[in-house]
Amino acid sequence: MTVTDRTDRFVIDPFGADIPGESARLRALGRVVPVELPGGIPAWAPTGYDRLRELILDPRVSRDPRLHWKLWPEIGEHPSWGWILGWVGVVNMLSTYGADHARLRKLVAPSFTHRRTEKLRARVEAVTAELLDALAADGAGRRVVDVKAALAQPLPMRIICELFGVPDELVDDTRRLIAAIMDTSDPSPEAAAFVQQQIGTVLPALIAHRSQHPADDLTTELIRVRDEDGDRLSDEELLYTLLLVIGAGFETTVNLIGNAVVALLRHPEQLAAVRAGKTGWEAVVDETLRVHPSIASLPLRFAVTDIVVGDVTIPAGDAIITTYAAAGLDPAHYGPDADVFDAARGADDHLAFGIGVHRCIGAPLARAEALTALPALFERFPEMRLAVREDELRQVPSFIAFGWQEVPVLLRA
């Protein structure tokens, strides 16, 4: 079987309407399945926990399309492939390999250590309290409010923008840019051109602002590195590193908080166990990341050489997607009830933040924000419940992001 056999490929839903169901259907087809991404991009999808973990850790798997994707030279011949450029047509930690990846990661990783995250905790607590006060005032009656718009989205956005010194006038533009990159429902050339135009406008504006008004923030620090030693960080790498770290530091936490809120409101008996101290908030966060990871599938990785997985060979130069949602729901690893949210199971070995050299450097910050926001929210509003039926919740239009468009609730019974 080769990925060039179009009729053998499983077509991934660009809207991500039923990611758990799609993961189960892929798993039924084999351990590694040829798939078609939006716009007709061919790739391979590992369908279980062990296969994904092995491929992530395999040194024969690269993140650099310029070196290892055989279709990279012809990407311009496929207008409907333009959307992937926001993911692989950039030069940052997400799309480099070996020494280049290590160099770029070393520049940013110290800013996201556990120690640095602990220093941010007081600020996270203050912003959370401010947002909850506003939510209480806005939702004082019995009308429906959107917890995503009121808390899950603005909390990580404010923290990451403060961390990187994003001025107020660029915050909304930055949020819209990240949302456009995550939206995989429109592979048209026009949508791809809009994303590239925004990347070329919003981020240079941030760099220009911080060049003229340096401050104690990470953008200023990266600009200093570029200016003092261009061999360590080029103009292009500076731009796309900001895109990656600001985006990852925002979108993943938005979905983590929103998904956890929905999971607990769907399972009131588990919420009661948390309130009684029988289940910890850490366990809630880990189970949310396992069952409903903020990133369902991440494009792309590439086979450096032929890679044999069971009876399937992934040819050198072929693309691979990292299927975090499928791994977290794998019954071979988590048991026959793998698709059931159960915070008491204590499964903390999920791959939602990645593993190995590409593990998400923002994981400590995402955890800190979720572990601050969730207890505070449920303590402030103990009667909170979903304001719509479970089947009325709408997934964001993406096979990459795994979260809800809105989280409508009634704060009081």
Tab-separated table of C-alpha atoms in Angstrom:
chain	number	residue	atom	x	y	z
A	1	MET	CA	0.000	0.000	0.000
A	2	THR	CA	1.360	3.459	-0.884
A	3	VAL	CA	0.020	6.898	-0.136
A	4	THR	CA	-0.221	7.668	-3.833
A	5	ASP	CA	-3.163	5.273	-4.171
A	6	ARG	CA	-5.840	7.952	-3.846
A	7	THR	CA	-8.731	5.491	-3.732
A	8	ASP	CA	-7.226	3.854	-0.625
A	9	ARG	CA	-7.095	7.052	1.400
A	10	PHE	CA	-9.465	7.899	4.222
A	11	VAL	CA	-10.706	11.472	3.710
A	12	ILE	CA	-10.328	13.501	6.903
A	13	ASP	CA	-13.306	15.738	7.722
A	14	PRO	CA	-11.991	19.323	7.494
A	15	PHE	CA	-14.684	20.486	9.933
A	16	GLY	CA	-13.731	17.940	12.614
A	17	ALA	CA	-17.446	17.364	13.249
A	18	ASP	CA	-16.974	13.959	14.921
A	19	ILE	CA	-13.332	13.517	15.874
A	20	PRO	CA	-13.929	10.579	18.286
A	21	GLY	CA	-16.027	8.732	15.708
A	22	GLU	CA	-13.513	9.420	12.960
A	23	SER	CA	-10.702	8.142	15.206
A	24	ALA	CA	-12.606	4.881	15.771
A	25	ARG	CA	-13.214	4.421	12.049
A	26	LEU	CA	-9.537	4.984	11.294
A	27	ARG	CA	-8.530	2.519	14.014
A	28	ALA	CA	-10.728	-0.133	12.438
A	29	LEU	CA	-8.757	0.222	9.192
A	30	GLY	CA	-5.332	-0.529	10.667
A	31	ARG	CA	-2.479	0.723	12.792
A	32	VAL	CA	-1.306	3.294	10.238
A	33	VAL	CA	-3.771	4.457	7.598
A	34	PRO	CA	-3.277	6.512	4.408
A	35	VAL	CA	-5.438	9.622	4.642
A	36	GLU	CA	-6.307	12.692	2.619
A	37	LEU	CA	-6.153	16.065	4.378
A	38	PRO	CA	-8.156	19.138	3.286
A	39	GLY	CA	-7.360	20.148	-0.254
A	40	GLY	CA	-6.236	16.631	-1.144
A	41	ILE	CA	-2.902	16.530	0.716
A	42	PRO	CA	-1.787	12.881	1.146
A	43	ALA	CA	-0.512	11.721	4.514
A	44	TRP	CA	-0.398	8.800	6.941
A	45	ALA	CA	-2.311	8.643	10.220
A	46	PRO	CA	-1.240	6.418	13.139
A	47	THR	CA	-4.439	5.266	14.801
A	48	GLY	CA	-3.351	4.135	18.277
A	49	TYR	CA	-1.332	5.211	21.274
A	50	ASP	CA	1.684	2.926	20.815
A	51	ARG	CA	2.060	3.642	17.091
A	52	LEU	CA	1.880	7.393	17.577
A	53	ARG	CA	4.341	7.355	20.464
A	54	GLU	CA	6.803	5.259	18.468
A	55	LEU	CA	6.634	7.547	15.454
A	56	ILE	CA	6.995	10.741	17.501
A	57	LEU	CA	10.137	9.371	19.151
A	58	ASP	CA	11.565	7.814	15.978
A	59	PRO	CA	14.630	9.788	14.779
A	60	ARG	CA	13.670	8.765	11.233
A	61	VAL	CA	10.669	11.101	11.500
A	62	SER	CA	11.348	14.787	10.748
A	63	ARG	CA	9.414	18.043	11.094
A	64	ASP	CA	11.241	19.830	8.260
A	65	PRO	CA	9.340	19.799	4.925
A	66	ARG	CA	12.175	21.559	3.104
A	67	LEU	CA	14.475	18.634	3.833
A	68	HIS	CA	12.177	15.628	3.987
A	69	TRP	CA	8.768	16.114	2.286
A	70	LYS	CA	8.947	14.818	-1.245
A	71	LEU	CA	5.939	16.953	-2.271
A	72	TRP	CA	7.389	20.215	-0.947
A	73	PRO	CA	8.875	21.294	-4.309
A	74	GLU	CA	5.468	21.058	-5.982
A	75	ILE	CA	3.304	22.631	-3.253
A	76	GLY	CA	2.868	25.770	-5.351
A	77	GLU	CA	1.233	23.683	-8.086
A	78	HIS	CA	-1.699	22.873	-5.761
A	79	PRO	CA	-3.676	26.021	-4.874
A	80	SER	CA	-5.868	24.074	-2.428
A	81	TRP	CA	-2.787	23.102	-0.393
A	82	GLY	CA	-2.041	26.685	0.582
A	83	TRP	CA	-3.651	26.316	4.019
A	84	ILE	CA	-0.840	23.978	5.119
A	85	LEU	CA	1.739	26.762	4.725
A	86	GLY	CA	0.656	28.234	8.064
A	87	TRP	CA	1.877	24.982	9.606
A	88	VAL	CA	4.817	23.771	7.501
A	89	GLY	CA	5.677	26.804	5.372
A	90	VAL	CA	7.159	28.535	8.405
A	91	VAL	CA	10.585	28.278	10.039
A	92	ASN	CA	10.309	27.688	13.775
A	93	MET	CA	10.496	24.841	16.277
A	94	LEU	CA	7.443	23.184	14.718
A	95	SER	CA	9.011	22.827	11.283
A	96	THR	CA	12.708	22.191	11.845
A	97	TYR	CA	14.824	19.122	12.456
A	98	GLY	CA	17.957	18.212	14.361
A	99	ALA	CA	20.375	21.035	15.160
A	100	ASP	CA	18.090	23.796	13.838
A	101	HIS	CA	15.258	22.638	16.074
A	102	ALA	CA	17.543	22.414	19.099
A	103	ARG	CA	18.895	25.930	18.462
A	104	LEU	CA	15.442	27.506	18.211
A	105	ARG	CA	14.016	25.621	21.166
A	106	LYS	CA	16.948	26.640	23.347
A	107	LEU	CA	16.116	30.305	22.734
A	108	VAL	CA	12.524	30.016	23.933
A	109	ALA	CA	12.344	27.107	26.376
A	110	PRO	CA	13.890	28.962	29.381
A	111	SER	CA	10.930	31.348	29.335
A	112	PHE	CA	8.468	28.496	29.975
A	113	THR	CA	10.167	26.562	32.752
A	114	HIS	CA	8.245	25.520	35.847
A	115	ARG	CA	10.054	28.248	37.804
A	116	ARG	CA	9.055	30.989	35.349
A	117	THR	CA	5.490	29.663	35.286
A	118	GLU	CA	5.276	29.837	39.072
A	119	LYS	CA	6.252	33.500	38.886
A	120	LEU	CA	3.257	34.058	36.594
A	121	ARG	CA	0.808	32.307	38.915
A	122	ALA	CA	-0.135	35.430	40.853
A	123	ARG	CA	-0.926	37.232	37.610
A	124	VAL	CA	-2.995	34.275	36.367
A	125	GLU	CA	-4.951	34.327	39.633
A	126	ALA	CA	-5.548	38.081	39.395
A	127	VAL	CA	-6.788	37.940	35.792
A	128	THR	CA	-9.007	34.955	36.621
A	129	ALA	CA	-10.603	36.804	39.535
A	130	GLU	CA	-11.166	39.877	37.367
A	131	LEU	CA	-12.833	37.835	34.621
A	132	LEU	CA	-15.029	35.953	37.092
A	133	ASP	CA	-16.143	39.230	38.673
A	134	ALA	CA	-17.161	40.474	35.238
A	135	LEU	CA	-18.903	37.191	34.487
A	136	ALA	CA	-20.836	37.368	37.759
A	137	ALA	CA	-21.954	40.907	36.999
A	138	ASP	CA	-22.866	40.109	33.407
A	139	GLY	CA	-24.651	36.868	34.256
A	140	ALA	CA	-26.256	37.968	37.504
A	141	GLY	CA	-29.674	36.926	36.245
A	142	ARG	CA	-30.661	33.639	34.663
A	143	ARG	CA	-29.688	34.412	31.075
A	144	VAL	CA	-27.253	32.290	29.083
A	145	VAL	CA	-23.581	33.276	29.128
A	146	ASP	CA	-20.660	31.856	27.144
A	147	VAL	CA	-17.901	30.675	29.473
A	148	LYS	CA	-15.506	30.360	26.549
A	149	ALA	CA	-15.866	34.017	25.572
A	150	ALA	CA	-15.923	35.205	29.189
A	151	LEU	CA	-13.095	33.143	30.696
A	152	ALA	CA	-11.530	30.322	28.668
A	153	GLN	CA	-10.520	32.626	25.819
A	154	PRO	CA	-9.515	35.930	27.457
A	155	LEU	CA	-7.479	34.416	30.307
A	156	PRO	CA	-4.755	32.708	28.224
A	157	MET	CA	-4.905	35.461	25.613
A	158	ARG	CA	-4.167	38.156	28.172
A	159	ILE	CA	-1.409	36.157	29.841
A	160	ILE	CA	0.405	35.232	26.615
A	161	CYS	CA	0.053	38.768	25.228
A	162	GLU	CA	1.473	40.245	28.436
A	163	LEU	CA	4.297	37.708	28.363
A	164	PHE	CA	5.216	38.692	24.794
A	165	GLY	CA	4.446	42.381	25.101
A	166	VAL	CA	1.644	42.436	22.508
A	167	PRO	CA	0.183	45.984	22.602
A	168	ASP	CA	-3.561	46.356	23.170
A	169	GLU	CA	-4.186	47.500	19.605
A	170	LEU	CA	-2.812	44.210	18.216
A	171	VAL	CA	-4.530	41.761	20.601
A	172	ASP	CA	-7.714	41.293	18.554
A	173	ASP	CA	-5.744	40.985	15.314
A	174	THR	CA	-3.529	38.337	16.939
A	175	ARG	CA	-6.538	36.362	18.162
A	176	ARG	CA	-8.154	36.455	14.706
A	177	LEU	CA	-4.898	35.334	13.062
A	178	ILE	CA	-4.602	32.265	15.321
A	179	ALA	CA	-8.271	31.389	14.742
A	180	ALA	CA	-7.784	31.611	10.963
A	181	ILE	CA	-4.791	29.250	11.069
A	182	MET	CA	-6.720	26.732	13.174
A	183	ASP	CA	-9.750	26.792	10.858
A	184	THR	CA	-9.259	23.969	8.336
A	185	SER	CA	-12.776	24.053	6.884
A	186	ASP	CA	-11.839	26.231	3.894
A	187	PRO	CA	-8.851	25.057	1.812
A	188	SER	CA	-9.463	27.723	-0.844
A	189	PRO	CA	-6.561	29.827	-2.134
A	190	GLU	CA	-8.370	32.939	-0.902
A	191	ALA	CA	-8.486	31.689	2.694
A	192	ALA	CA	-4.810	30.696	2.555
A	193	ALA	CA	-3.873	34.083	1.092
A	194	PHE	CA	-5.722	35.833	3.929
A	195	VAL	CA	-3.750	33.899	6.534
A	196	GLN	CA	-0.434	34.687	4.864
A	197	GLN	CA	-1.412	38.347	4.562
A	198	GLN	CA	-2.260	38.477	8.265
A	199	ILE	CA	0.989	36.751	9.244
A	200	GLY	CA	2.856	39.331	7.170
A	201	THR	CA	0.986	42.207	8.812
A	202	VAL	CA	0.262	41.446	12.460
A	203	LEU	CA	3.598	39.959	13.509
A	204	PRO	CA	5.813	42.546	11.785
A	205	ALA	CA	3.699	45.185	13.547
A	206	LEU	CA	4.459	43.516	16.889
A	207	ILE	CA	8.182	43.324	16.105
A	208	ALA	CA	8.238	46.961	14.971
A	209	HIS	CA	6.420	48.088	18.114
A	210	ARG	CA	8.780	46.282	20.452
A	211	SER	CA	11.830	47.413	18.479
A	212	GLN	CA	10.758	51.013	19.058
A	213	HIS	CA	9.471	50.422	22.600
A	214	PRO	CA	11.561	47.675	24.209
A	215	ALA	CA	10.310	46.326	27.518
A	216	ASP	CA	10.647	43.378	29.871
A	217	ASP	CA	8.930	40.855	27.618
A	218	LEU	CA	9.856	37.878	25.447
A	219	THR	CA	9.430	39.626	22.101
A	220	THR	CA	11.965	42.248	23.158
A	221	GLU	CA	14.306	39.488	24.302
A	222	LEU	CA	14.052	37.634	20.958
A	223	ILE	CA	14.629	40.875	19.051
A	224	ARG	CA	17.767	41.430	21.120
A	225	VAL	CA	19.017	37.938	20.240
A	226	ARG	CA	18.393	38.576	16.537
A	227	ASP	CA	20.124	41.947	16.605
A	228	GLU	CA	23.142	40.731	18.561
A	229	ASP	CA	23.640	37.418	16.781
A	230	GLY	CA	21.795	36.818	13.518
A	231	ASP	CA	23.312	33.342	13.316
A	232	ARG	CA	21.235	32.306	16.337
A	233	LEU	CA	17.954	33.842	15.122
A	234	SER	CA	17.168	35.219	11.676
A	235	ASP	CA	14.411	37.702	10.792
A	236	GLU	CA	12.307	34.888	9.387
A	237	GLU	CA	12.816	32.672	12.428
A	238	LEU	CA	11.927	35.534	14.769
A	239	LEU	CA	8.648	36.132	12.942
A	240	TYR	CA	7.568	32.506	12.874
A	241	THR	CA	8.759	31.727	16.385
A	242	LEU	CA	6.428	34.447	17.645
A	243	LEU	CA	3.612	32.964	15.561
A	244	LEU	CA	4.146	29.509	17.023
A	245	VAL	CA	4.635	30.360	20.674
A	246	ILE	CA	1.896	32.982	20.935
A	247	GLY	CA	-0.536	30.729	19.061
A	248	ALA	CA	0.286	27.610	21.036
A	249	GLY	CA	0.205	29.509	24.313
A	250	PHE	CA	-3.296	30.725	23.549
A	251	GLU	CA	-5.364	28.230	21.582
A	252	THR	CA	-4.450	25.072	23.493
A	253	THR	CA	-5.432	26.548	26.864
A	254	VAL	CA	-8.697	27.958	25.518
A	255	ASN	CA	-9.784	24.470	24.516
A	256	LEU	CA	-8.416	22.827	27.661
A	257	ILE	CA	-10.517	25.039	29.944
A	258	GLY	CA	-13.619	24.887	27.754
A	259	ASN	CA	-13.418	21.116	27.296
A	260	ALA	CA	-12.966	20.539	31.034
A	261	VAL	CA	-15.977	22.698	31.884
A	262	VAL	CA	-18.182	20.767	29.460
A	263	ALA	CA	-16.875	17.390	30.665
A	264	LEU	CA	-17.638	18.156	34.320
A	265	LEU	CA	-21.074	19.588	33.570
A	266	ARG	CA	-21.834	16.453	31.535
A	267	HIS	CA	-20.770	14.287	34.494
A	268	PRO	CA	-22.199	15.870	37.645
A	269	GLU	CA	-21.245	12.837	39.736
A	270	GLN	CA	-17.586	13.441	38.873
A	271	LEU	CA	-17.941	17.137	39.613
A	272	ALA	CA	-19.351	16.172	43.012
A	273	ALA	CA	-16.331	13.919	43.616
A	274	VAL	CA	-13.999	16.807	42.789
A	275	ARG	CA	-15.845	19.134	45.142
A	276	ALA	CA	-15.695	16.494	47.880
A	277	GLY	CA	-11.936	16.184	47.445
A	278	LYS	CA	-12.146	12.593	46.219
A	279	THR	CA	-10.751	13.540	42.801
A	280	GLY	CA	-8.117	16.206	42.255
A	281	TRP	CA	-8.124	18.992	39.701
A	282	GLU	CA	-4.868	17.652	38.251
A	283	ALA	CA	-6.720	14.438	37.417
A	284	VAL	CA	-9.520	16.435	35.771
A	285	VAL	CA	-7.002	18.261	33.581
A	286	ASP	CA	-5.214	15.053	32.584
A	287	GLU	CA	-8.442	13.231	31.753
A	288	THR	CA	-9.616	16.197	29.689
A	289	LEU	CA	-6.332	16.167	27.776
A	290	ARG	CA	-6.651	12.415	27.195
A	291	VAL	CA	-10.306	12.284	26.054
A	292	HIS	CA	-10.601	15.732	24.495
A	293	PRO	CA	-7.072	17.028	23.745
A	294	SER	CA	-6.857	20.657	22.692
A	295	ILE	CA	-5.089	19.594	19.489
A	296	ALA	CA	-6.683	16.546	17.848
A	297	SER	CA	-4.194	16.125	14.994
A	298	LEU	CA	-1.144	18.186	14.141
A	299	PRO	CA	0.343	18.488	10.642
A	300	LEU	CA	2.943	17.462	9.556
A	301	ARG	CA	5.887	15.151	10.120
A	302	PHE	CA	7.872	13.366	7.409
A	303	ALA	CA	9.516	10.000	6.953
A	304	VAL	CA	13.281	10.495	6.502
A	305	THR	CA	13.644	6.886	5.320
A	306	ASP	CA	11.201	4.068	4.662
A	307	ILE	CA	9.510	3.176	7.968
A	308	VAL	CA	7.876	-0.208	8.422
A	309	VAL	CA	4.896	-0.328	10.786
A	310	GLY	CA	3.499	-3.840	10.902
A	311	ASP	CA	2.463	-4.759	7.376
A	312	VAL	CA	2.560	-1.134	6.163
A	313	THR	CA	5.561	0.785	4.856
A	314	ILE	CA	5.569	4.573	5.071
A	315	PRO	CA	7.829	5.557	2.163
A	316	ALA	CA	10.628	8.059	2.644
A	317	GLY	CA	9.383	11.574	1.946
A	318	ASP	CA	5.739	10.893	2.851
A	319	ALA	CA	3.860	13.058	5.347
A	320	ILE	CA	2.513	11.897	8.713
A	321	ILE	CA	0.004	13.589	11.022
A	322	THR	CA	0.251	13.292	14.795
A	323	THR	CA	-3.128	11.970	15.929
A	324	TYR	CA	-3.385	12.911	19.597
A	325	ALA	CA	-7.154	12.400	19.798
A	326	ALA	CA	-6.953	8.884	18.360
A	327	ALA	CA	-4.137	7.990	20.773
A	328	GLY	CA	-6.045	9.188	23.812
A	329	LEU	CA	-9.122	7.163	22.872
A	330	ASP	CA	-7.246	3.953	22.048
A	331	PRO	CA	-8.910	0.990	23.840
A	332	ALA	CA	-5.763	-1.103	23.370
A	333	HIS	CA	-3.975	1.273	25.752
A	334	TYR	CA	-6.715	2.695	27.972
A	335	GLY	CA	-9.200	-0.192	28.041
A	336	PRO	CA	-12.629	-0.802	26.504
A	337	ASP	CA	-14.062	2.362	28.105
A	338	ALA	CA	-11.314	4.581	26.657
A	339	ASP	CA	-13.917	6.901	25.139
A	340	VAL	CA	-15.508	7.571	28.562
A	341	PHE	CA	-14.449	10.618	30.584
A	342	ASP	CA	-13.447	9.350	34.015
A	343	ALA	CA	-11.154	11.626	35.994
A	344	ALA	CA	-10.755	8.954	38.658
A	345	ARG	CA	-8.879	6.654	36.265
A	346	GLY	CA	-5.685	8.646	36.896
A	347	ALA	CA	-4.296	8.296	33.359
A	348	ASP	CA	-1.506	10.859	33.175
A	349	ASP	CA	0.479	9.269	30.361
A	350	HIS	CA	-1.470	10.965	27.563
A	351	LEU	CA	0.384	12.467	24.617
A	352	ALA	CA	-1.651	15.684	24.391
A	353	PHE	CA	1.411	17.874	24.956
A	354	GLY	CA	3.626	15.667	22.813
A	355	ILE	CA	6.659	13.726	23.944
A	356	GLY	CA	10.389	13.861	23.350
A	357	VAL	CA	12.252	16.804	21.838
A	358	HIS	CA	9.063	18.354	20.460
A	359	ARG	CA	7.086	18.268	23.729
A	360	CYS	CA	5.122	21.500	24.107
A	361	ILE	CA	7.215	24.015	26.029
A	362	GLY	CA	4.048	25.837	27.103
A	363	ALA	CA	2.595	22.815	28.927
A	364	PRO	CA	3.428	24.128	32.448
A	365	LEU	CA	1.734	27.456	31.695
A	366	ALA	CA	-1.357	25.782	30.200
A	367	ARG	CA	-1.676	23.588	33.285
A	368	ALA	CA	-1.234	26.536	35.633
A	369	GLU	CA	-3.963	28.501	33.871
A	370	ALA	CA	-6.395	25.582	33.832
A	371	LEU	CA	-5.659	24.645	37.450
A	372	THR	CA	-6.376	28.239	38.457
A	373	ALA	CA	-9.436	28.923	36.313
A	374	LEU	CA	-11.381	25.683	36.790
A	375	PRO	CA	-11.546	25.527	40.614
A	376	ALA	CA	-12.244	29.264	40.788
A	377	LEU	CA	-15.065	29.035	38.253
A	378	PHE	CA	-16.846	26.112	39.894
A	379	GLU	CA	-16.400	27.586	43.370
A	380	ARG	CA	-17.879	30.919	42.276
A	381	PHE	CA	-20.811	29.317	40.461
A	382	PRO	CA	-21.688	26.016	42.177
A	383	GLU	CA	-25.106	25.842	40.461
A	384	MET	CA	-23.704	26.305	36.942
A	385	ARG	CA	-25.101	23.989	34.265
A	386	LEU	CA	-25.087	23.699	30.484
A	387	ALA	CA	-27.718	25.854	28.820
A	388	VAL	CA	-28.074	23.594	25.761
A	389	ARG	CA	-28.397	19.898	25.120
A	390	GLU	CA	-25.077	18.107	24.727
A	391	ASP	CA	-25.775	17.440	21.041
A	392	GLU	CA	-26.213	21.168	20.452
A	393	LEU	CA	-22.603	22.015	21.315
A	394	ARG	CA	-20.680	22.869	18.147
A	395	GLN	CA	-17.097	21.801	17.491
A	396	VAL	CA	-14.781	24.499	16.112
A	397	PRO	CA	-14.408	24.041	12.324
A	398	SER	CA	-11.084	22.238	12.377
A	399	PHE	CA	-9.588	18.767	12.291
A	400	ILE	CA	-6.608	20.242	14.164
A	401	ALA	CA	-8.200	22.107	17.082
A	402	PHE	CA	-10.492	20.073	19.348
A	403	GLY	CA	-12.851	22.363	21.218
A	404	TRP	CA	-16.222	24.045	21.290
A	405	GLN	CA	-17.252	27.191	19.439
A	406	GLU	CA	-19.189	28.312	22.515
A	407	VAL	CA	-19.748	26.922	26.007
A	408	PRO	CA	-23.216	28.314	26.867
A	409	VAL	CA	-24.166	27.950	30.531
A	410	LEU	CA	-26.622	29.158	33.112
A	411	LEU	CA	-24.622	30.329	36.094
A	412	ARG	CA	-27.496	29.859	38.528
A	413	ALA	CA	-30.256	27.298	38.707
